[in-house]
GROMACS .gro file of C-alpha atoms in nm:
model
   75
    1UNK     CA    1  10.062  15.654   8.017
    2UNK     CA    2  10.192  15.764   7.678
    3UNK     CA    3   9.981  15.997   7.460
    4UNK     CA    4   9.921  15.714   7.213
    5UNK     CA    5   9.799  15.473   7.480
    6UNK     CA    6   9.580  15.745   7.630
    7UNK     CA    7   9.423  15.812   7.289
    8UNK     CA    8   9.362  15.441   7.231
    9UNK     CA    9   9.204  15.407   7.573
   10UNK     CA   10   8.975  15.702   7.504
   11UNK     CA   11   8.871  15.553   7.170
   12UNK     CA   12   8.807  15.211   7.326
   13UNK     CA   13   8.592  15.371   7.596
   14UNK     CA   14   8.389  15.550   7.327
   15UNK     CA   15   8.309  15.221   7.152
   16UNK     CA   16   8.223  15.055   7.484
   17UNK     CA   17   7.977  15.338   7.554
   18UNK     CA   18   7.817  15.310   7.210
   19UNK     CA   19   7.760  14.935   7.240
   20UNK     CA   20   7.645  14.962   7.602
   21UNK     CA   21   7.377  15.212   7.495
   22UNK     CA   22   7.270  14.968   7.222
   23UNK     CA   23   7.254  14.677   7.468
   24UNK     CA   24   7.046  14.883   7.712
   25UNK     CA   25   6.800  14.977   7.439
   26UNK     CA   26   6.886  15.346   7.455
   27UNK     CA   27   6.931  15.343   7.077
   28UNK     CA   28   6.740  15.116   6.840
   29UNK     CA   29   7.011  15.061   6.582
   30UNK     CA   30   7.354  15.179   6.486
   31UNK     CA   31   7.414  15.325   6.141
   32UNK     CA   32   7.644  15.040   6.037
   33UNK     CA   33   7.400  14.766   6.138
   34UNK     CA   34   7.199  14.602   5.864
   35UNK     CA   35   6.981  14.298   5.815
   36UNK     CA   36   7.086  14.266   5.450
   37UNK     CA   37   7.420  14.262   5.271
   38UNK     CA   38   7.531  14.571   5.082
   39UNK     CA   39   7.350  14.598   4.747
   40UNK     CA   40   7.673  14.643   4.550
   41UNK     CA   41   7.805  14.318   4.695
   42UNK     CA   42   7.486  14.131   4.603
   43UNK     CA   43   7.507  14.270   4.249
   44UNK     CA   44   7.873  14.174   4.220
   45UNK     CA   45   7.802  13.815   4.324
   46UNK     CA   46   7.514  13.809   4.077
   47UNK     CA   47   7.746  13.866   3.782
   48UNK     CA   48   7.784  13.571   3.549
   49UNK     CA   49   8.116  13.397   3.610
   50UNK     CA   50   8.200  13.585   3.932
   51UNK     CA   51   8.290  13.312   4.180
   52UNK     CA   52   8.563  13.406   4.431
   53UNK     CA   53   8.681  13.127   4.657
   54UNK     CA   54   8.847  13.328   4.931
   55UNK     CA   55   8.753  13.672   5.059
   56UNK     CA   56   8.875  13.911   5.323
   57UNK     CA   57   8.632  14.158   5.470
   58UNK     CA   58   8.796  14.436   5.664
   59UNK     CA   59   8.593  14.589   5.943
   60UNK     CA   60   8.315  14.332   5.910
   61UNK     CA   61   8.092  14.490   6.176
   62UNK     CA   62   7.794  14.267   6.244
   63UNK     CA   63   7.905  14.015   5.979
   64UNK     CA   64   7.607  14.037   5.743
   65UNK     CA   65   7.828  14.071   5.436
   66UNK     CA   66   8.062  13.794   5.555
   67UNK     CA   67   7.769  13.560   5.608
   68UNK     CA   68   7.635  13.645   5.263
   69UNK     CA   69   7.968  13.567   5.100
   70UNK     CA   70   8.004  13.243   5.297
   71UNK     CA   71   7.658  13.141   5.179
   72UNK     CA   72   7.791  13.183   4.824
   73UNK     CA   73   8.077  12.939   4.888
   74UNK     CA   74   8.352  13.175   4.998
   75UNK     CA   75   8.600  13.103   5.271
   0.00000   0.00000   0.00000
């Protein structure tokens, strides 16, 4: 296995461990989880005349922000 593939495998295993601990209830929440969209995003969408049609959210995590933007008419 190349060093790059070994590093990617190690990183993937780390994420699997984090989410397995969450699923087993060993941790209550993860720092990037949220029940509400980011405040700055809510404020941006609250601006008069701000109406994007298409958005791209990179690293959307649990999707709270994506759902918020979809609820405001974004694709």
